[in-house]
CSV table of C-alpha atoms in Angstrom, one decimal:
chain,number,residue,atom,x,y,z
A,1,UNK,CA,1.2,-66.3,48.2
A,2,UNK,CA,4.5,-64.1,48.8
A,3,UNK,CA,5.6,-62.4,45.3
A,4,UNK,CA,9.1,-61.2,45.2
A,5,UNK,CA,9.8,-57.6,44.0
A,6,UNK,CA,13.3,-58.4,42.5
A,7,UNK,CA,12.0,-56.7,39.2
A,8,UNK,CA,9.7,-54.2,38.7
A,9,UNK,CA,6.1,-55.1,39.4
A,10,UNK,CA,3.2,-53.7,37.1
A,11,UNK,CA,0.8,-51.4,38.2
A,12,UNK,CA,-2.4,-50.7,37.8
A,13,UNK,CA,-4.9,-47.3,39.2
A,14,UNK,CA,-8.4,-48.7,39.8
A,15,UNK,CA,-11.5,-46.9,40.6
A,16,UNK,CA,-12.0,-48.1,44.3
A,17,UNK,CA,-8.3,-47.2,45.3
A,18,UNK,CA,-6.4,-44.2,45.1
A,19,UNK,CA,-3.2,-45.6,44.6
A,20,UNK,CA,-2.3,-48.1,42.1
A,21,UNK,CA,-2.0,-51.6,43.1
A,22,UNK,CA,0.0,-54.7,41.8
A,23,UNK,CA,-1.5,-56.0,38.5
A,24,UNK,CA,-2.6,-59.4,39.4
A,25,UNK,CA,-4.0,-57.9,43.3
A,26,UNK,CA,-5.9,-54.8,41.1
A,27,UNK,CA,-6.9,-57.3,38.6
A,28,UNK,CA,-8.1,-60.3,41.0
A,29,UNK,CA,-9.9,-57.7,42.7
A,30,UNK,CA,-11.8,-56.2,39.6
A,31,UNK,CA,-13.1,-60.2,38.4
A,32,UNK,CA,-14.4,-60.4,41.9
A,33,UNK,CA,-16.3,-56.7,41.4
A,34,UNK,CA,-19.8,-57.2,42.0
A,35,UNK,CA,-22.0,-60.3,42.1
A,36,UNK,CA,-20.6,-62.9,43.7
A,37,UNK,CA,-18.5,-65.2,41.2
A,38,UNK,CA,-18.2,-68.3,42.4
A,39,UNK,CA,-15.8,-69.6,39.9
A,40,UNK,CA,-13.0,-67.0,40.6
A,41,UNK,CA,-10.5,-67.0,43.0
A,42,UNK,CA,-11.2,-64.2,46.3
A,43,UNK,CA,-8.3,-62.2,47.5
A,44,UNK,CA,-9.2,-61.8,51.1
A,45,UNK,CA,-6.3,-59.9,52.5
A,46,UNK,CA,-2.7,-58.6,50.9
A,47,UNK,CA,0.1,-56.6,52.3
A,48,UNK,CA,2.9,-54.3,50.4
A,49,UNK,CA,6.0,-54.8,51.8
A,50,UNK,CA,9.6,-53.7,51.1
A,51,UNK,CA,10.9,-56.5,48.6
A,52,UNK,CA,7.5,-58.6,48.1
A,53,UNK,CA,3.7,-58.3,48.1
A,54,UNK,CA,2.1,-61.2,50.2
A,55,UNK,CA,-1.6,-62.3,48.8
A,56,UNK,CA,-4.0,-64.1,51.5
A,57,UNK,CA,-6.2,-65.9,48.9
A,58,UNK,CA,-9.5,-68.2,49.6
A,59,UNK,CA,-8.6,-72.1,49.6
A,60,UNK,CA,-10.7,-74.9,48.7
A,61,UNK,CA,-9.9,-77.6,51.3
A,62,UNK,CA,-9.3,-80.2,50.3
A,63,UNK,CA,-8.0,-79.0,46.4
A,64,UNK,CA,-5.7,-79.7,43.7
A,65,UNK,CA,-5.3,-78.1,40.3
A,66,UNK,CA,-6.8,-79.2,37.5
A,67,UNK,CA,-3.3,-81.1,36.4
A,68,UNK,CA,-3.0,-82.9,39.5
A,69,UNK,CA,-7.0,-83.4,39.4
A,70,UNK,CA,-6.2,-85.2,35.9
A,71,UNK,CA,-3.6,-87.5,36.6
A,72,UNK,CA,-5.5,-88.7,39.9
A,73,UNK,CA,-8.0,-90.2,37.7
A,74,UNK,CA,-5.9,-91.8,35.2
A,75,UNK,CA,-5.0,-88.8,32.4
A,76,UNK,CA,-8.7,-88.2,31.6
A,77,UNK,CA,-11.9,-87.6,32.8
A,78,UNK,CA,-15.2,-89.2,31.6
A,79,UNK,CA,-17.6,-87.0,29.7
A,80,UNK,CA,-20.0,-86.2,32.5
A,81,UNK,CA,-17.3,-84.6,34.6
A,82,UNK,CA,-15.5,-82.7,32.2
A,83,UNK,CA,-18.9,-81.2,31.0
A,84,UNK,CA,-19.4,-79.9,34.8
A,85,UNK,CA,-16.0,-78.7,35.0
A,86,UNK,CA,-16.2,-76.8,31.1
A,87,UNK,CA,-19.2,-75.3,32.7
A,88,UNK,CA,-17.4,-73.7,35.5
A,89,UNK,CA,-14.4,-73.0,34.2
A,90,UNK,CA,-15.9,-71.1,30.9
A,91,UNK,CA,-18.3,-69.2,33.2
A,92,UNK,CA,-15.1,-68.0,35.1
A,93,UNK,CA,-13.6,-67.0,31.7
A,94,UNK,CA,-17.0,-65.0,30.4
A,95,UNK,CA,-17.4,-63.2,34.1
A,96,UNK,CA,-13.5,-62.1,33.8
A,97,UNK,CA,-14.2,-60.0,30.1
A,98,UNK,CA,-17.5,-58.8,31.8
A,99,UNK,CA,-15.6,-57.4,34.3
A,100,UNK,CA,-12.9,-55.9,31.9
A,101,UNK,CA,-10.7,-58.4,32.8
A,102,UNK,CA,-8.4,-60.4,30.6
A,103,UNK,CA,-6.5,-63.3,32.4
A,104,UNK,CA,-4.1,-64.4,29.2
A,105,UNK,CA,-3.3,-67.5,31.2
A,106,UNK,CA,-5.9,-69.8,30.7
A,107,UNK,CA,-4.5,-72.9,31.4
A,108,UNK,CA,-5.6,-76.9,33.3
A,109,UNK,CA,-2.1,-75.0,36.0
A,110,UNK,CA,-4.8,-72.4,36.5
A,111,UNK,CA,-7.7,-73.8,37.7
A,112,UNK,CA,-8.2,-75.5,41.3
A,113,UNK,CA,-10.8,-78.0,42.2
A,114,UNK,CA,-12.4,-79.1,45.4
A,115,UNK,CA,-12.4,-82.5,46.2
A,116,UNK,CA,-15.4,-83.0,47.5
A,117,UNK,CA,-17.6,-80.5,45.7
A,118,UNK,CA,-16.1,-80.7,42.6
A,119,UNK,CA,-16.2,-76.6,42.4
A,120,UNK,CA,-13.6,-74.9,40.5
A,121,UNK,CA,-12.3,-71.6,40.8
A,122,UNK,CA,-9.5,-69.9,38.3
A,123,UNK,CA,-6.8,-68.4,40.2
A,124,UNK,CA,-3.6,-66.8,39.3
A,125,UNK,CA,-4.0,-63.7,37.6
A,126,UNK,CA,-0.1,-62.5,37.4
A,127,UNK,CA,-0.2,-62.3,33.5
A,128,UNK,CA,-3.3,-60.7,32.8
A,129,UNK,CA,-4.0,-57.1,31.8
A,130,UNK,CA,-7.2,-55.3,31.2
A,131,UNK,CA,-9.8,-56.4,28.4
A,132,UNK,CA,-9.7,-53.9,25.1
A,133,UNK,CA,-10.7,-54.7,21.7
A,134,UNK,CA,-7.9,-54.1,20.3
A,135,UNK,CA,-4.9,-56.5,19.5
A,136,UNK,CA,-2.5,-58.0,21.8
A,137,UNK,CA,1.5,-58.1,21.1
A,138,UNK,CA,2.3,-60.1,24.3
A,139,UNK,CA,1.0,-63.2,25.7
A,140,UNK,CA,2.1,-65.1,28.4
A,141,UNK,CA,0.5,-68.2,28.5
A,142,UNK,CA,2.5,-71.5,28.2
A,143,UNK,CA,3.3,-72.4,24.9
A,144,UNK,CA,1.0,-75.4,24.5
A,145,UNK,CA,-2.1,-73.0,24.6
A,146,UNK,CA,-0.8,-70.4,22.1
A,147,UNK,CA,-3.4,-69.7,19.7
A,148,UNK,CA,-2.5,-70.4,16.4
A,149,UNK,CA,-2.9,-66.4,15.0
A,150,UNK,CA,0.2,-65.3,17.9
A,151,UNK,CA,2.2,-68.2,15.9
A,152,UNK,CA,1.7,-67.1,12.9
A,153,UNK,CA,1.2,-63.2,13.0
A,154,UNK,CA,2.3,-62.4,16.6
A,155,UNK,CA,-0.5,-61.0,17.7
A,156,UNK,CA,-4.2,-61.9,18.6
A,157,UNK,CA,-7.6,-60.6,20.2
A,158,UNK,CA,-8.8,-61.5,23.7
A,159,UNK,CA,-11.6,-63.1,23.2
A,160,UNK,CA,-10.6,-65.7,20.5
A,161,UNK,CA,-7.6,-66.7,22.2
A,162,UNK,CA,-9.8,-67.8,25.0
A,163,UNK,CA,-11.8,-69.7,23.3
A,164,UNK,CA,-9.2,-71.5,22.2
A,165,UNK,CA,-7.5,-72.1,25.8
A,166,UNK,CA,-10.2,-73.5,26.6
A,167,UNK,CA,-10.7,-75.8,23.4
A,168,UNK,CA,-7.1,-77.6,24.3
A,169,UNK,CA,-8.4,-77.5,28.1
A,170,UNK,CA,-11.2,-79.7,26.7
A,171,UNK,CA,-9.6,-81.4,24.4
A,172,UNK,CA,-7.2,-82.5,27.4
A,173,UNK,CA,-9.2,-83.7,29.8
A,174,UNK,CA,-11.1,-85.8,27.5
A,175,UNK,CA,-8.3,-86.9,25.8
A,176,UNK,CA,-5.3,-87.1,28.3
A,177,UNK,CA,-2.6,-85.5,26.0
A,178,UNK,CA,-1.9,-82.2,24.0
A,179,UNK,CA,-3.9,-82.0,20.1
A,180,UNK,CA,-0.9,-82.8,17.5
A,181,UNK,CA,-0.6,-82.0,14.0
A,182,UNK,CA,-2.9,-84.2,12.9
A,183,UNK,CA,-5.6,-83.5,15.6
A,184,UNK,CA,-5.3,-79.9,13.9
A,185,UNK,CA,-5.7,-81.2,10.2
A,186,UNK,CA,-9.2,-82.9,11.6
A,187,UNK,CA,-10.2,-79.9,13.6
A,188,UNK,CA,-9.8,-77.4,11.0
A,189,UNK,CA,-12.0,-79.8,8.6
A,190,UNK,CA,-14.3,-80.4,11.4
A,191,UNK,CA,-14.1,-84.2,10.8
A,192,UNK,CA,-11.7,-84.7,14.1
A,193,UNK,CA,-13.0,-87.7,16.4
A,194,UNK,CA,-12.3,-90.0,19.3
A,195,UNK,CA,-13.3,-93.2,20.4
A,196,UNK,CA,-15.6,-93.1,22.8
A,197,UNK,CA,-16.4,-89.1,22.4
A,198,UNK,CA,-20.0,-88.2,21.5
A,199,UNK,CA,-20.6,-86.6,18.0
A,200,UNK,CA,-21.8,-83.3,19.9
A,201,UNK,CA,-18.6,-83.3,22.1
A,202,UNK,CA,-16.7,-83.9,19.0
A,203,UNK,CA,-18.3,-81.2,17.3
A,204,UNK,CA,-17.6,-78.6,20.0
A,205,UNK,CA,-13.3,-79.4,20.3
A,206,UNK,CA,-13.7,-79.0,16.1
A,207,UNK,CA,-15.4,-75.6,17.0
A,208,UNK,CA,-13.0,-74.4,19.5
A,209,UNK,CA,-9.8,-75.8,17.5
A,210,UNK,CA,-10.5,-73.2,14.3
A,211,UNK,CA,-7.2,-71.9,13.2
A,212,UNK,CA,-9.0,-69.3,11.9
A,213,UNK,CA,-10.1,-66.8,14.7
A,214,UNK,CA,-13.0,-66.1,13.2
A,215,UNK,CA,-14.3,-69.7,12.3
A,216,UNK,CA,-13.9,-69.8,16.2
A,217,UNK,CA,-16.8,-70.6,18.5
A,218,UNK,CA,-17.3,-67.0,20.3
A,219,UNK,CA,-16.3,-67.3,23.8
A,220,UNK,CA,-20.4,-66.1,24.6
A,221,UNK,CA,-21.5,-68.8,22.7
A,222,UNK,CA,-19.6,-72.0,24.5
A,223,UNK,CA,-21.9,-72.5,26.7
A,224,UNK,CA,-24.8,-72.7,23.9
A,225,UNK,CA,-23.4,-75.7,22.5
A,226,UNK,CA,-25.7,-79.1,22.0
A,227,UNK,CA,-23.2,-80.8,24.2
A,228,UNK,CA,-23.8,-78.7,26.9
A,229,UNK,CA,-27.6,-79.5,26.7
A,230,UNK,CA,-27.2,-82.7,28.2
A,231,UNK,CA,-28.5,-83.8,31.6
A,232,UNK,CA,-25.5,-84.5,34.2
């Protein structure tokens, strides 16, 4: 992955190098600090050169993203296979803000998927920035997965945001299109369903889709949710 220089890159000074690197190389490099993560993307080599920074990142062979994974089966996936794929892609999130590390583009774009293993990685780490409890002004994540707060107030908190990346992630894949207006109204009164959706499942897209940051289903407790509990 070659990244042209033609404006200025942000920098960031991490502890294990002495000069600052490239945000998304110092910030790929702190998700990967320490255990083994197998849902995050490895940066295995990268070079500094005059007008571009080349990344050498691990490839899943044979992969596709998430968005070409979808359409491949049709616009939606069956429950099972989006409960396996929630699972990895919300332990990626939760392992990223234990390592300080806030991605701000969670997104179906952002997540690969092998073929054969079904193992999913999140990759692309060019918009993040480091995890603080404090507000953010800027987000960078495409429009369909603003949280509602940036909308309304222009500015949200880490965490809660997302949650709620991954609620329209969810809500995608079982779903095949983006929530509308309506899907919202439901959501918000937790009474939102879909043929063919369990009431658990159902119950957890209501819990993601809270306007409300804090009527949100914390981003610790996802994977605590009855629909989760079920045998794959």
């Amino acid at each position: 992955m070659t990244h042209p220089q033609q404006f200025s890159i942000a920098l960031l000074q991490t502890p294990d190098h002495p000069n600052p690197l490239p945000l998304e190389i110092a910030l790929t490099l702190l998700a990967n600090k320490g255990p083994s993560a197998p849902g995050i993307i490895k940066l295995l080599d990268w070079q500094d050169q005059r007008d571009n920074y080349v990344m050498v990142l691990e490839c899943l062979s044979p992969c596709t993203n998430l968005v070409s994974f979808l359409e491949a089966h049709g616009g939606r996936l069956d429950d099972g296979l989006v409960r396996y794929i929630m699972q990895q892609a919300t332990q990626a999130a939760r392992t990223c803000c234990r390592r300080a590390v806030f991605h701000d583009d969670i997104k179906l774009e952002n997540f690969i998927v092998s073929k054969d293993t079904l193992q999913v990685k999140l990759t692309d780490f060019g918009c993040g920035d480091l995890m603080r409890k404090s507000v953010y002004t800027t987000l960078y994540v495409t429009m369909e997965y603003y949280p509602p707060e940036y909308r309304i107030k222009g500015k949200y908190h880490a965490k809660s945001a997302m949650s709620w990346s991954l609620g329209v992630i969810l809500f995608m894949m079982l779903c095949g299109r983006f929530r509308n207006g309506e899907d919202l109204q439901k959501t918000e009164l937790n009474v939102w369903s879909e043929p063919g959706l369990s009431e658990d499942c159902c119950r957890l897209i209501c819990s993601l889709l809270q306007c409300k940051p804090k009527r949100r289903l914390s981003l610790g407790k996802i994977l605590h949710h009855d629909w989760f509990k079920v045998s794959i």
